[in-house]
Tab-separated table of C-alpha atoms and ligand atoms in Angstrom:
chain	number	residue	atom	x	y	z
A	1	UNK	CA	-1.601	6.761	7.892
A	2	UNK	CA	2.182	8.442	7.433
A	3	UNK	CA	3.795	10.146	4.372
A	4	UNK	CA	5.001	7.944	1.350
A	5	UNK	CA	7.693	5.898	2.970
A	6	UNK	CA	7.324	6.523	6.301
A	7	UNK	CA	7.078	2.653	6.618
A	8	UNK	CA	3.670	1.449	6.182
A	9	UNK	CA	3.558	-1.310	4.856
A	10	UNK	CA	7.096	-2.313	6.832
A	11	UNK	CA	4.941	-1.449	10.568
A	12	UNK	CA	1.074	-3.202	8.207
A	13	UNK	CA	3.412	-6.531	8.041
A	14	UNK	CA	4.279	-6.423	11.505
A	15	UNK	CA	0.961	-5.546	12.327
A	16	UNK	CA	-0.639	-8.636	10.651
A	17	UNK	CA	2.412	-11.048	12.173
A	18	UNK	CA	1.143	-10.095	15.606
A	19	UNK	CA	-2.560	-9.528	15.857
A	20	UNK	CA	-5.332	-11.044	13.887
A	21	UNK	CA	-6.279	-9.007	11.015
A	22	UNK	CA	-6.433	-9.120	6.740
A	23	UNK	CA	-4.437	-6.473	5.390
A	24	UNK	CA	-5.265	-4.207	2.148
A	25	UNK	CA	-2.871	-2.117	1.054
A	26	UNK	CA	-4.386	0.023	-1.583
A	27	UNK	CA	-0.988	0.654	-3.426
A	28	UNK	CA	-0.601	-2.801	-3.826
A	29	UNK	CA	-3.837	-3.156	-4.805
A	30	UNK	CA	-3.649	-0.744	-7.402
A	31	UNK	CA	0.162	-2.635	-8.532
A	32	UNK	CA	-1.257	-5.843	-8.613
A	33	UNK	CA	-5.018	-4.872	-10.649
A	34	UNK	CA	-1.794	-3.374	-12.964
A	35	UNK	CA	-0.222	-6.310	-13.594
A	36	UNK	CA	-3.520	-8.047	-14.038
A	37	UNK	CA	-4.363	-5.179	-16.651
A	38	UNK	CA	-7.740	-4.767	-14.947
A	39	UNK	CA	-9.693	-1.722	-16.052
A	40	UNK	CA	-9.091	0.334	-12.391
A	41	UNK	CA	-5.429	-0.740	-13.149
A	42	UNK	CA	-5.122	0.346	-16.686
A	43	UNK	CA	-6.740	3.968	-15.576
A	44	UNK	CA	-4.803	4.035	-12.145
A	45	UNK	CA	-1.004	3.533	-13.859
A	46	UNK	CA	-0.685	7.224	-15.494
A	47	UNK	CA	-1.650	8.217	-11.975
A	48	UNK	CA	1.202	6.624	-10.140
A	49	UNK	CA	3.366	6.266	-12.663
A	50	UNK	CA	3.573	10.221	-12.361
A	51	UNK	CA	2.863	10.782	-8.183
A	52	UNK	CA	-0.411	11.420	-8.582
A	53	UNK	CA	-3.493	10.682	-6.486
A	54	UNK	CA	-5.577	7.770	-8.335
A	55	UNK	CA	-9.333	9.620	-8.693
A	56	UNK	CA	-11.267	9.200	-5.071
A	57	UNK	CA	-14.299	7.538	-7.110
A	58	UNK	CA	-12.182	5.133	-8.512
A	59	UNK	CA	-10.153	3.928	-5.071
A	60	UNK	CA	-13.598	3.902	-2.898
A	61	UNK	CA	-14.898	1.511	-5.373
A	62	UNK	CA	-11.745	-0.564	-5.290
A	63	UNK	CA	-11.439	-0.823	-1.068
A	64	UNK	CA	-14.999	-1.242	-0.525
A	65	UNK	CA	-15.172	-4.070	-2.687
A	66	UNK	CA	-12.223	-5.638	-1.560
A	67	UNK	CA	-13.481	-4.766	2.653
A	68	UNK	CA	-16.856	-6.458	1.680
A	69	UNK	CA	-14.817	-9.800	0.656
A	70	UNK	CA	-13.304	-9.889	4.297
A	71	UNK	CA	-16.580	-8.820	5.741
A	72	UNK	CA	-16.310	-11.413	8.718
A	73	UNK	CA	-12.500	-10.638	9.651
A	74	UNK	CA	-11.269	-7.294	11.013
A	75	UNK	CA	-9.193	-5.449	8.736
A	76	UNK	CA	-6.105	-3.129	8.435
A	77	UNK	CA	-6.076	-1.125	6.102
A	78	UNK	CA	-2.690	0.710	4.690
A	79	UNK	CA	-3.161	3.930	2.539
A	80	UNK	CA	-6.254	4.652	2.189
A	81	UNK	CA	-8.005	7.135	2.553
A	82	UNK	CA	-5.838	9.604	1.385
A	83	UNK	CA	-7.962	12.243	0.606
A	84	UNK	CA	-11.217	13.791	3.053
A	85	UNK	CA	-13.925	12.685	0.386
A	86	UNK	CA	-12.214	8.820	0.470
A	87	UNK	CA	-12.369	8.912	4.490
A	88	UNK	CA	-15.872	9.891	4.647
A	89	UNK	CA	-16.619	7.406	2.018
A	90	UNK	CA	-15.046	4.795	4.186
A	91	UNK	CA	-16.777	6.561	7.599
A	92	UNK	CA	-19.881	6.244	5.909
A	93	UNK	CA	-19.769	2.739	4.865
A	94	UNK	CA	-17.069	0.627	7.366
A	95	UNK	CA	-15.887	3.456	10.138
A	96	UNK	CA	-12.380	2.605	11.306
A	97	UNK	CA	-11.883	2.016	15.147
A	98	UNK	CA	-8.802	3.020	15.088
A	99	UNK	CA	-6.403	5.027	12.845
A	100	UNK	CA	-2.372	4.837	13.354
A	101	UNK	CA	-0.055	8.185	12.096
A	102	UNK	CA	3.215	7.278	11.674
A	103	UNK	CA	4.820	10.572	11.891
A	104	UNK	CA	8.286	10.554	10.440
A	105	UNK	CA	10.057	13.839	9.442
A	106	UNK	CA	10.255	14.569	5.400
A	107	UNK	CA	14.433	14.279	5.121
A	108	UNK	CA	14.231	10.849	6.823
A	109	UNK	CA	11.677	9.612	4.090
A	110	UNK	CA	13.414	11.600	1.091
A	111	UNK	CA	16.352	9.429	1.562
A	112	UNK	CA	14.481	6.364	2.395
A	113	UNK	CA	12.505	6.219	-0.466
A	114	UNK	CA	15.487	6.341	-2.822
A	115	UNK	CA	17.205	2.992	-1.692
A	116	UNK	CA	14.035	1.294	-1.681
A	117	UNK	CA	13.705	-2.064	-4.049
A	118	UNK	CA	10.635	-3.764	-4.229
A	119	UNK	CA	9.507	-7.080	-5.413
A	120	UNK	CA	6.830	-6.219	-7.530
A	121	UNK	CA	4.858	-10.045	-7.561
A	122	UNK	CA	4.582	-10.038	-4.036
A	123	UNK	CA	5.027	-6.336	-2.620
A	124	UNK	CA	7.857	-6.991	-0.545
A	125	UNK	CA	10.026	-4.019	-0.006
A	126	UNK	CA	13.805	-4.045	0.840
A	127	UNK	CA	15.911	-0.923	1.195
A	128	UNK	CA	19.722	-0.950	-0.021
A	129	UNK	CA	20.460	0.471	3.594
A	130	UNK	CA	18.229	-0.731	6.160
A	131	UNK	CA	16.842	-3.736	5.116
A	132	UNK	CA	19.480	-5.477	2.572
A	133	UNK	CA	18.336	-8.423	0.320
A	134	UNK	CA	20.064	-11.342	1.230
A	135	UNK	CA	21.613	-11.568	-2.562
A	136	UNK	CA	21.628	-8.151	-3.807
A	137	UNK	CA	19.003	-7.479	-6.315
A	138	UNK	CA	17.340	-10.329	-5.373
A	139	UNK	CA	13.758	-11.166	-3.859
A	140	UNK	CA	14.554	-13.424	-0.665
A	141	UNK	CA	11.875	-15.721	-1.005
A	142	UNK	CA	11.385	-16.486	-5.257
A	143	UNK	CA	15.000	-15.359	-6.161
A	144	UNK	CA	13.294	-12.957	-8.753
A	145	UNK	CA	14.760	-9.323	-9.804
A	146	UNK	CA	13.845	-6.497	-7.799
A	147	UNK	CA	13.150	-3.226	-9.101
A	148	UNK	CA	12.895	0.412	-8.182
A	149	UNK	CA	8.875	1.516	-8.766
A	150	UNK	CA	8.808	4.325	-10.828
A	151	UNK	CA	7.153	6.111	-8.301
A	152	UNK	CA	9.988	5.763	-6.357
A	153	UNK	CA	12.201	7.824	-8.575
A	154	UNK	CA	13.349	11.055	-6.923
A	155	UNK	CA	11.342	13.943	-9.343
A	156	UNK	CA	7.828	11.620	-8.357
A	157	UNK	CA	8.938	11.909	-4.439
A	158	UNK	CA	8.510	15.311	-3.786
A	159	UNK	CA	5.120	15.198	-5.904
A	160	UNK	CA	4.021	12.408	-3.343
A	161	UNK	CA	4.846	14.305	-0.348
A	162	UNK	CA	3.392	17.547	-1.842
A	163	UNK	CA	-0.136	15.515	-2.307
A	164	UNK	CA	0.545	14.448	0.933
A	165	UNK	CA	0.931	18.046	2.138
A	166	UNK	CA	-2.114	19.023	0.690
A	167	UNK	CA	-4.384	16.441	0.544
A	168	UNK	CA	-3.585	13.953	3.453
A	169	UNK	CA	-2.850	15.952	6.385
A	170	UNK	CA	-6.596	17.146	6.083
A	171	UNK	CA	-7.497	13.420	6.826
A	172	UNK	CA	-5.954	13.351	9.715
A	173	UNK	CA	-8.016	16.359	10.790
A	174	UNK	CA	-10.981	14.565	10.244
A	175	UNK	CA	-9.867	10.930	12.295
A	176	UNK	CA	-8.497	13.673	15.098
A	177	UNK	CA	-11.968	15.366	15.274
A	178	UNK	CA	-13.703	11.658	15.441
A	179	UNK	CA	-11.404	10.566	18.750
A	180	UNK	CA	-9.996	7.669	16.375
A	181	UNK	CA	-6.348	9.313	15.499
A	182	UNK	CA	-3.400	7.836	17.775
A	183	UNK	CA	-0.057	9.368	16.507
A	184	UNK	CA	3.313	7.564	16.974
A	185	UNK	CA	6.909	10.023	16.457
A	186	UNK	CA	10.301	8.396	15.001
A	187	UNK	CA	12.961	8.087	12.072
A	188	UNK	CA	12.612	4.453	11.635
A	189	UNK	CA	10.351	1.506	12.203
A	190	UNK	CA	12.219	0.001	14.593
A	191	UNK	CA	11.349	2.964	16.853
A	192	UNK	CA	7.984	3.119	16.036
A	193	UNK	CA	7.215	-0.738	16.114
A	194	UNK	CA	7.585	-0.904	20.002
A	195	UNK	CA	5.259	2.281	20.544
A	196	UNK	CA	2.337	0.807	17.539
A	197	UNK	CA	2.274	-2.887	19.365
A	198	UNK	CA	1.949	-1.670	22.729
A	199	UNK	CA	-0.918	0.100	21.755
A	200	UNK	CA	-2.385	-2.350	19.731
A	201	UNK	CA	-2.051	-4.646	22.597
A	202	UNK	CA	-4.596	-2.876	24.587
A	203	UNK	CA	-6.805	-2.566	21.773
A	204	UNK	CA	-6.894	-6.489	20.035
A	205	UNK	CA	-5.796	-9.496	21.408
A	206	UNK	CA	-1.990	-10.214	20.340
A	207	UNK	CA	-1.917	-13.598	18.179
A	208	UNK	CA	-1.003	-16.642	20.718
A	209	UNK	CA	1.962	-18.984	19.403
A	210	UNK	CA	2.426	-21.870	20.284
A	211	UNK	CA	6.452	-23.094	20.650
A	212	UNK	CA	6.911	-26.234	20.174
A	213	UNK	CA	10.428	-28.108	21.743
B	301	AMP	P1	1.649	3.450	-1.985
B	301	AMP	O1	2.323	2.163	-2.299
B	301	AMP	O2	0.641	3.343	-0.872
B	301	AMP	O3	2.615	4.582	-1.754
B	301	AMP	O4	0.802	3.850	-3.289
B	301	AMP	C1	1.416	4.033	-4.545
B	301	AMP	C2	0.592	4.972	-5.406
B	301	AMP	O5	-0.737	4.420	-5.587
B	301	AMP	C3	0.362	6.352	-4.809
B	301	AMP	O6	1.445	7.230	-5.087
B	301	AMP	C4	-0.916	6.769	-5.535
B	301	AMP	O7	-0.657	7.172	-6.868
B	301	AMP	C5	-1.703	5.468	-5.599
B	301	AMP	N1	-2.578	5.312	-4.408
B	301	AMP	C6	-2.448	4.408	-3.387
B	301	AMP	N2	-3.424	4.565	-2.477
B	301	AMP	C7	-4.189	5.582	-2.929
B	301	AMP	C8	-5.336	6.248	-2.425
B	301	AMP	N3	-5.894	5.887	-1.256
B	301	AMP	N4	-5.865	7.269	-3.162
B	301	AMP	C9	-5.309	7.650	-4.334
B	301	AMP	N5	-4.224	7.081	-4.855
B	301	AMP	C10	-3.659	6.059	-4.177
């Protein structure tokens, strides 16, 4: 959990390098059954394209189907719920054992979110700033353009973090009152990071690497 931008998916891909676990981030979900021009995708676009919540009927539907394909794996999962009737959906169904607030103050965010490029085939994010693309403009990996998401745009940021205001603080309510909700403070990932694997540490079993000469 954490506001647009507060580096979810930065601290989800840490997450997965470290400890054993499938990760399903509903945004890119929703980006990539987009592309795809899937039905959920074709009704989910006006949604984001505008900073709005995608319906809770439609998103339980999506993540339950994609948590029953990685039935046998533990999962992270990286926004979603957003919403009280999408956590007790997912309470009902696949409770989470643990739930992660990354609690990073608004101003920090408002000016993260507008350097932030993404590579839309893939989901990786870069920031202008922070987190530079080797070539500017430029995935690292494929070489393709990067874009800003439309989301992203300034007038749909302060939508997101009014939704988030109003409709996602409530869920943390809800983890708090079921002894799941561990909260981490900071400005930037790199602060968080530390405080999110330590605790993961004593929760899963870190991934063991083997380093070869
Ligand atoms: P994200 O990349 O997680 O910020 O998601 C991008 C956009 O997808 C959000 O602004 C919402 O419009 C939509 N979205 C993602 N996850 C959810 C969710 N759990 N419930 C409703 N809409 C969602």
């Amino acid at each position: 959990m954490g506001p647009p931008g507060s580096g979810k998916g930065t601290i989800s891909s840490r997450i997965i390098k470290d400890f054993n676990l499938k990760h399903l981030s509903s945004g890119d979900l929703l980006r990539s059954q987009i592309i795809n021009k899937t039905a959920a995708g074709l009704s989910a676009k006006d949604y984001i394209d505008h900073g709005r919540l995608v319906p809770d009927d439609v998103m339980v539907d999506l993540i339950l189907n994609e948590l029953h394909k990685v039935e046998k794996h533990s999962w992270l999962l990286d926004g979603f719920p957003r919403t009280v009737p999408q956590a007790q959906a997912l309470h009902t169904k696949e409770p989470a054992d643990v739930v992660i607030n990354l609690n990073v103050p608004f101003e920090v965010i408002i000016d993260r979110i507008k350097g932030r490029w993404t590579h839309a085939p893939s989901g990786r994010i870069y920031h202008t700033e922070f987190n530079p693309p080797k070539v500017a403009g430029k995935d690292d990996i494929t070489g393709e353009e990067l874009i800003q998401r439309d989301d992203d745009k300034p007038e749909t940021v302060s939508k997101r973090l009014e939704n988030y205001q109003n409709l996602t603080q409530p869920v943390l309510d809800f983890y708090r009152s079921h002894g799941v909700l561990e909260e981490f403070t900071g400005r930037y990932s790199n602060e968080l990071w530390p405080q999110v694997h330590k605790f993961l540490a004593t929760k899963i079993e870190p991934i063991q690497y083997t380093h070869y000469q």
